Structure formats: C-alpha cells, structure tokens
Amino acid sequence: MKTVMTEICNSLMAESIRHILEESGEFRVLSIKEGEDSLVDIVLLEVACNPGFTMDERMAAVKSIRHRNPDARILLLCDENSTPELARKVVLAKKDGLIDDFVYSSVRLRQTPQRGNKLKVPCFFMCISQQIKEQRSIRKAVK
C-alpha cells in the first residue's frame, strides 16, 4: 500500500480525493500535518493564489520534501481554468523536472438523475476518476 500526503485548500476536494484513493485499497492518505515526519510515496499539493498555497511557497515545500524524502513522487494540483497563469507555471515546473507530475482540478460536473423525482446531483467522483484516466492517456501519448 502506498502512502500519499496531501495538502489541498478546498476541504470538499481534499475529502473527495482522500475518499477515492482510500476506497481503491491501494493508498493510505495523510494530511501534510499527519505525514510531515513520515516517509511517503506520493505528495499531492494544491497550488492556488491563497496564502500558503502560492507557487513560490509550494516550490519551497517541494525543495524541503525532496531533502527529507528524496524518493517521494511530487504532484501539484491546480485549476487551469481559474488561474491559467498559475497552470502554466505548474507545467513549466514539470518540464524543468522540479515536480514529477500535475493534475488539473477543474472538472466539468455531469449530472445524473437519482431514482424517482429527486433533484439531479453532480457525479463528482466519476468526473475526477475520468479526468485522471484521460490525463494519463494524454501524457502517455505526448511522451
């Protein structure tokens, strides 16, 4: 089982990602506070405009994590629609070898009717899973 350490500012997204990863049975997920002193396999950090989540702060964190845990794979999570300039910086960090990979957090939510006449609800988990699969396919094709 691989250990994933995350720091994501949106608590709904953080819990959703935790749920998806843990439900797979392949990952143990720790928050950055829980995993600060642990050796982890994967680090997922959100990059945003919020204090504590800026690109400069994240790159400093990446440097610190690499020093403590050189074998960890580091991924950045960013919203390419809301902050396209930030997304470009993340892509450059990948190209420069500063991070191992990245994931876009912007997801178009599809809606599916529930049983009966209830309201439609977003299929958030399906969208995230599908987006991750699509990004893997695109990256393999580009390589």
PDB file of N, CA, C and O in Angstrom, residues 97-143:
ATOM      1  N   GLY A  97      11.588  19.506 -14.476  1.00  0.00           N
ATOM      2  CA  GLY A  97      11.933  18.396 -13.591  1.00  0.00           C
ATOM      3  C   GLY A  97      11.855  18.725 -12.108  1.00  0.00           C
ATOM      4  O   GLY A  97      12.363  17.978 -11.282  1.00  0.00           O
ATOM      5  N   LEU A  98      11.208  19.840 -11.762  1.00  0.00           N
ATOM      6  CA  LEU A  98      11.089  20.226 -10.356  1.00  0.00           C
ATOM      7  C   LEU A  98      10.027  19.410  -9.629  1.00  0.00           C
ATOM      8  O   LEU A  98      10.093  19.230  -8.414  1.00  0.00           O
ATOM      9  N   ILE A  99       9.022  18.960 -10.387  1.00  0.00           N
ATOM     10  CA  ILE A  99       7.969  18.093  -9.843  1.00  0.00           C
ATOM     11  C   ILE A  99       7.864  16.878 -10.755  1.00  0.00           C
ATOM     12  O   ILE A  99       8.358  16.896 -11.888  1.00  0.00           O
ATOM     13  N   ASP A 100       7.208  15.842 -10.265  1.00  0.00           N
ATOM     14  CA  ASP A 100       7.069  14.626 -11.065  1.00  0.00           C
ATOM     15  C   ASP A 100       5.869  14.669 -11.999  1.00  0.00           C
ATOM     16  O   ASP A 100       5.897  14.085 -13.073  1.00  0.00           O
ATOM     17  N   ASP A 101       4.808  15.342 -11.569  1.00  0.00           N
ATOM     18  CA  ASP A 101       3.613  15.412 -12.413  1.00  0.00           C
ATOM     19  C   ASP A 101       2.650  16.433 -11.840  1.00  0.00           C
ATOM     20  O   ASP A 101       2.918  17.034 -10.805  1.00  0.00           O
ATOM     21  N   PHE A 102       1.517  16.632 -12.523  1.00  0.00           N
ATOM     22  CA  PHE A 102       0.488  17.555 -12.053  1.00  0.00           C
ATOM     23  C   PHE A 102      -0.875  17.033 -12.463  1.00  0.00           C
ATOM     24  O   PHE A 102      -0.997  16.188 -13.345  1.00  0.00           O
ATOM     25  N   VAL A 103      -1.890  17.548 -11.780  1.00  0.00           N
ATOM     26  CA  VAL A 103      -3.278  17.197 -12.074  1.00  0.00           C
ATOM     27  C   VAL A 103      -4.078  18.483 -12.081  1.00  0.00           C
ATOM     28  O   VAL A 103      -3.902  19.336 -11.221  1.00  0.00           O
ATOM     29  N   TYR A 104      -4.960  18.631 -13.066  1.00  0.00           N
ATOM     30  CA  TYR A 104      -5.862  19.779 -13.090  1.00  0.00           C
ATOM     31  C   TYR A 104      -7.069  19.490 -12.206  1.00  0.00           C
ATOM     32  O   TYR A 104      -7.643  18.410 -12.264  1.00  0.00           O
ATOM     33  N   SER A 105      -7.448  20.478 -11.417  1.00  0.00           N
ATOM     34  CA  SER A 105      -8.593  20.291 -10.521  1.00  0.00           C
ATOM     35  C   SER A 105      -9.906  20.754 -11.131  1.00  0.00           C
ATOM     36  O   SER A 105     -10.966  20.479 -10.573  1.00  0.00           O
ATOM     37  N   SER A 106      -9.857  21.444 -12.243  1.00  0.00           N
ATOM     38  CA  SER A 106     -11.099  21.892 -12.877  1.00  0.00           C
ATOM     39  C   SER A 106     -11.784  20.687 -13.494  1.00  0.00           C
ATOM     40  O   SER A 106     -11.219  20.005 -14.322  1.00  0.00           O
ATOM     41  N   VAL A 107     -12.994  20.449 -13.047  1.00  0.00           N
ATOM     42  CA  VAL A 107     -13.728  19.300 -13.539  1.00  0.00           C
ATOM     43  C   VAL A 107     -15.104  19.767 -13.964  1.00  0.00           C
ATOM     44  O   VAL A 107     -15.782  20.465 -13.218  1.00  0.00           O
ATOM     45  N   ARG A 108     -15.508  19.391 -15.153  1.00  0.00           N
ATOM     46  CA  ARG A 108     -16.880  19.667 -15.559  1.00  0.00           C
ATOM     47  C   ARG A 108     -17.748  18.594 -14.928  1.00  0.00           C
ATOM     48  O   ARG A 108     -17.527  17.408 -15.127  1.00  0.00           O
ATOM     49  N   LEU A 109     -18.713  19.035 -14.173  1.00  0.00           N
ATOM     50  CA  LEU A 109     -19.574  18.076 -13.486  1.00  0.00           C
ATOM     51  C   LEU A 109     -20.742  17.686 -14.382  1.00  0.00           C
ATOM     52  O   LEU A 109     -21.443  18.533 -14.917  1.00  0.00           O
ATOM     53  N   ARG A 110     -20.907  16.386 -14.539  1.00  0.00           N
ATOM     54  CA  ARG A 110     -22.069  15.871 -15.252  1.00  0.00           C
ATOM     55  C   ARG A 110     -23.157  15.664 -14.217  1.00  0.00           C
ATOM     56  O   ARG A 110     -22.871  15.479 -13.043  1.00  0.00           O
ATOM     57  N   GLN A 111     -24.379  15.663 -14.667  1.00  0.00           N
ATOM     58  CA  GLN A 111     -25.466  15.415 -13.723  1.00  0.00           C
ATOM     59  C   GLN A 111     -26.241  14.185 -14.161  1.00  0.00           C
ATOM     60  O   GLN A 111     -26.451  13.958 -15.346  1.00  0.00           O
ATOM     61  N   THR A 112     -26.646  13.408 -13.178  1.00  0.00           N
ATOM     62  CA  THR A 112     -27.429  12.215 -13.448  1.00  0.00           C
ATOM     63  C   THR A 112     -28.632  12.204 -12.536  1.00  0.00           C
ATOM     64  O   THR A 112     -28.513  12.566 -11.376  1.00  0.00           O
ATOM     65  N   PRO A 113     -29.767  11.803 -13.064  1.00  0.00           N
ATOM     66  CA  PRO A 113     -30.946  11.768 -12.211  1.00  0.00           C
ATOM     67  C   PRO A 113     -30.845  10.637 -11.199  1.00  0.00           C
ATOM     68  O   PRO A 113     -30.325   9.580 -11.506  1.00  0.00           O
ATOM     69  N   GLN A 114     -31.314  10.898  -9.989  1.00  0.00           N
ATOM     70  CA  GLN A 114     -31.413   9.849  -8.994  1.00  0.00           C
ATOM     71  C   GLN A 114     -32.749   9.153  -9.198  1.00  0.00           C
ATOM     72  O   GLN A 114     -33.560   9.574 -10.022  1.00  0.00           O
ATOM     73  N   ARG A 115     -32.982   8.109  -8.415  1.00  0.00           N
ATOM     74  CA  ARG A 115     -34.250   7.394  -8.522  1.00  0.00           C
ATOM     75  C   ARG A 115     -35.410   8.325  -8.195  1.00  0.00           C
ATOM     76  O   ARG A 115     -35.293   9.202  -7.370  1.00  0.00           O
ATOM     77  N   GLY A 116     -36.509   8.071  -8.833  1.00  0.00           N
ATOM     78  CA  GLY A 116     -37.712   8.851  -8.565  1.00  0.00           C
ATOM     79  C   GLY A 116     -37.597  10.261  -9.133  1.00  0.00           C
ATOM     80  O   GLY A 116     -36.919  10.505 -10.102  1.00  0.00           O
ATOM     81  N   ASN A 117     -38.256  11.199  -8.495  1.00  0.00           N
ATOM     82  CA  ASN A 117     -38.276  12.568  -8.970  1.00  0.00           C
ATOM     83  C   ASN A 117     -37.355  13.478  -8.175  1.00  0.00           C
ATOM     84  O   ASN A 117     -37.583  14.669  -8.091  1.00  0.00           O
ATOM     85  N   LYS A 118     -36.308  12.917  -7.592  1.00  0.00           N
ATOM     86  CA  LYS A 118     -35.402  13.728  -6.789  1.00  0.00           C
ATOM     87  C   LYS A 118     -34.556  14.626  -7.687  1.00  0.00           C
ATOM     88  O   LYS A 118     -34.471  14.434  -8.893  1.00  0.00           O
ATOM     89  N   LEU A 119     -33.910  15.595  -7.065  1.00  0.00           N
ATOM     90  CA  LEU A 119     -33.047  16.510  -7.806  1.00  0.00           C
ATOM     91  C   LEU A 119     -31.864  15.780  -8.415  1.00  0.00           C
ATOM     92  O   LEU A 119     -31.418  14.758  -7.912  1.00  0.00           O
ATOM     93  N   LYS A 120     -31.328  16.355  -9.489  1.00  0.00           N
ATOM     94  CA  LYS A 120     -30.122  15.804 -10.094  1.00  0.00           C
ATOM     95  C   LYS A 120     -28.923  16.186  -9.226  1.00  0.00           C
ATOM     96  O   LYS A 120     -28.890  17.255  -8.646  1.00  0.00           O
ATOM     97  N   VAL A 121     -27.942  15.301  -9.142  1.00  0.00           N
ATOM     98  CA  VAL A 121     -26.755  15.576  -8.331  1.00  0.00           C
ATOM     99  C   VAL A 121     -25.504  15.415  -9.177  1.00  0.00           C
ATOM    100  O   VAL A 121     -25.477  14.615 -10.098  1.00  0.00           O
ATOM    101  N   PRO A 122     -24.450  16.187  -8.881  1.00  0.00           N
ATOM    102  CA  PRO A 122     -23.223  16.043  -9.652  1.00  0.00           C
ATOM    103  C   PRO A 122     -22.528  14.722  -9.358  1.00  0.00           C
ATOM    104  O   PRO A 122     -22.504  14.259  -8.232  1.00  0.00           O
ATOM    105  N   CYS A 123     -21.992  14.109 -10.368  1.00  0.00           N
ATOM    106  CA  CYS A 123     -21.241  12.855 -10.230  1.00  0.00           C
ATOM    107  C   CYS A 123     -19.762  13.205 -10.065  1.00  0.00           C
ATOM    108  O   CYS A 123     -18.934  12.937 -10.920  1.00  0.00           O
ATOM    109  N   PHE A 124     -19.462  13.835  -8.964  1.00  0.00           N
ATOM    110  CA  PHE A 124     -18.121  14.376  -8.697  1.00  0.00           C
ATOM    111  C   PHE A 124     -17.042  13.303  -8.768  1.00  0.00           C
ATOM    112  O   PHE A 124     -16.020  13.473  -9.398  1.00  0.00           O
ATOM    113  N   PHE A 125     -17.297  12.160  -8.122  1.00  0.00           N
ATOM    114  CA  PHE A 125     -16.282  11.110  -8.074  1.00  0.00           C
ATOM    115  C   PHE A 125     -16.009  10.540  -9.457  1.00  0.00           C
ATOM    116  O   PHE A 125     -14.874  10.298  -9.824  1.00  0.00           O
ATOM    117  N   MET A 126     -17.069  10.316 -10.237  1.00  0.00           N
ATOM    118  CA  MET A 126     -16.869   9.789 -11.589  1.00  0.00           C
ATOM    119  C   MET A 126     -16.065  10.764 -12.424  1.00  0.00           C
ATOM    120  O   MET A 126     -15.194  10.365 -13.196  1.00  0.00           O
ATOM    121  N   CYS A 127     -16.335  12.045 -12.282  1.00  0.00           N
ATOM    122  CA  CYS A 127     -15.635  13.051 -13.073  1.00  0.00           C
ATOM    123  C   CYS A 127     -14.147  13.088 -12.738  1.00  0.00           C
ATOM    124  O   CYS A 127     -13.306  13.154 -13.631  1.00  0.00           O
ATOM    125  N   ILE A 128     -13.813  13.047 -11.459  1.00  0.00           N
ATOM    126  CA  ILE A 128     -12.404  13.078 -11.068  1.00  0.00           C
ATOM    127  C   ILE A 128     -11.692  11.838 -11.588  1.00  0.00           C
ATOM    128  O   ILE A 128     -10.622  11.926 -12.181  1.00  0.00           O
ATOM    129  N   SER A 129     -12.299  10.671 -11.415  1.00  0.00           N
ATOM    130  CA  SER A 129     -11.691   9.433 -11.887  1.00  0.00           C
ATOM    131  C   SER A 129     -11.490   9.476 -13.393  1.00  0.00           C
ATOM    132  O   SER A 129     -10.434   9.115 -13.904  1.00  0.00           O
ATOM    133  N   GLN A 130     -12.501   9.933 -14.106  1.00  0.00           N
ATOM    134  CA  GLN A 130     -12.416  10.007 -15.562  1.00  0.00           C
ATOM    135  C   GLN A 130     -11.332  10.997 -15.982  1.00  0.00           C
ATOM    136  O   GLN A 130     -10.556  10.730 -16.896  1.00  0.00           O
ATOM    137  N   GLN A 131     -11.255  12.139 -15.309  1.00  0.00           N
ATOM    138  CA  GLN A 131     -10.258  13.136 -15.661  1.00  0.00           C
ATOM    139  C   GLN A 131      -8.848  12.585 -15.453  1.00  0.00           C
ATOM    140  O   GLN A 131      -7.973  12.772 -16.288  1.00  0.00           O
ATOM    141  N   ILE A 132      -8.638  11.884 -14.359  1.00  0.00           N
ATOM    142  CA  ILE A 132      -7.314  11.311 -14.095  1.00  0.00           C
ATOM    143  C   ILE A 132      -6.954  10.310 -15.183  1.00  0.00           C
ATOM    144  O   ILE A 132      -5.841  10.314 -15.703  1.00  0.00           O
ATOM    145  N   LYS A 133      -7.905   9.469 -15.593  1.00  0.00           N
ATOM    146  CA  LYS A 133      -7.648   8.498 -16.671  1.00  0.00           C
ATOM    147  C   LYS A 133      -7.325   9.208 -17.979  1.00  0.00           C
ATOM    148  O   LYS A 133      -6.401   8.830 -18.695  1.00  0.00           O
ATOM    149  N   GLU A 134      -8.091  10.259 -18.310  1.00  0.00           N
ATOM    150  CA  GLU A 134      -7.856  10.996 -19.548  1.00  0.00           C
ATOM    151  C   GLU A 134      -6.489  11.666 -19.542  1.00  0.00           C
ATOM    152  O   GLU A 134      -5.773  11.643 -20.536  1.00  0.00           O
ATOM    153  N   GLN A 135      -6.103  12.263 -18.418  1.00  0.00           N
ATOM    154  CA  GLN A 135      -4.804  12.926 -18.339  1.00  0.00           C
ATOM    155  C   GLN A 135      -3.674  11.924 -18.491  1.00  0.00           C
ATOM    156  O   GLN A 135      -2.679  12.205 -19.131  1.00  0.00           O
ATOM    157  N   ARG A 136      -3.816  10.734 -17.912  1.00  0.00           N
ATOM    158  CA  ARG A 136      -2.793   9.692 -18.067  1.00  0.00           C
ATOM    159  C   ARG A 136      -2.644   9.332 -19.537  1.00  0.00           C
ATOM    160  O   ARG A 136      -1.543   9.200 -20.040  1.00  0.00           O
ATOM    161  N   SER A 137      -3.777   9.161 -20.236  1.00  0.00           N
ATOM    162  CA  SER A 137      -3.743   8.799 -21.648  1.00  0.00           C
ATOM    163  C   SER A 137      -3.052   9.875 -22.476  1.00  0.00           C
ATOM    164  O   SER A 137      -2.240   9.583 -23.348  1.00  0.00           O
ATOM    165  N   ILE A 138      -3.382  11.127 -22.187  1.00  0.00           N
ATOM    166  CA  ILE A 138      -2.802  12.236 -22.937  1.00  0.00           C
ATOM    167  C   ILE A 138      -1.303  12.294 -22.693  1.00  0.00           C
ATOM    168  O   ILE A 138      -0.511  12.436 -23.628  1.00  0.00           O
ATOM    169  N   ARG A 139      -0.874  12.150 -21.452  1.00  0.00           N
ATOM    170  CA  ARG A 139       0.550  12.222 -21.139  1.00  0.00           C
ATOM    171  C   ARG A 139       1.335  11.090 -21.779  1.00  0.00           C
ATOM    172  O   ARG A 139       2.443  11.271 -22.229  1.00  0.00           O
ATOM    173  N   LYS A 140       0.740   9.877 -21.810  1.00  0.00           N
ATOM    174  CA  LYS A 140       1.415   8.744 -22.460  1.00  0.00           C
ATOM    175  C   LYS A 140       1.563   9.010 -23.949  1.00  0.00           C
ATOM    176  O   LYS A 140       2.580   8.693 -24.543  1.00  0.00           O
ATOM    177  N   ALA A 141       0.536   9.593 -24.561  1.00  0.00           N
ATOM    178  CA  ALA A 141       0.578   9.873 -25.996  1.00  0.00           C
ATOM    179  C   ALA A 141       1.621  10.938 -26.316  1.00  0.00           C
ATOM    180  O   ALA A 141       2.287  10.882 -27.349  1.00  0.00           O
ATOM    181  N   VAL A 142       1.792  11.914 -25.419  1.00  0.00           N
ATOM    182  CA  VAL A 142       2.729  13.015 -25.650  1.00  0.00           C
ATOM    183  C   VAL A 142       4.169  12.550 -25.497  1.00  0.00           C
ATOM    184  O   VAL A 142       5.070  13.030 -26.173  1.00  0.00           O
ATOM    185  N   LYS A 143       4.420  11.613 -24.589  1.00  0.00           N
ATOM    186  CA  LYS A 143       5.782  11.116 -24.342  1.00  0.00           C
ATOM    187  C   LYS A 143       6.333  10.446 -25.518  1.00  0.00           C
ATOM    188  O   LYS A 143       6.571  10.196 -26.413  1.00  0.00           O
TER     189      LYS A 143
END
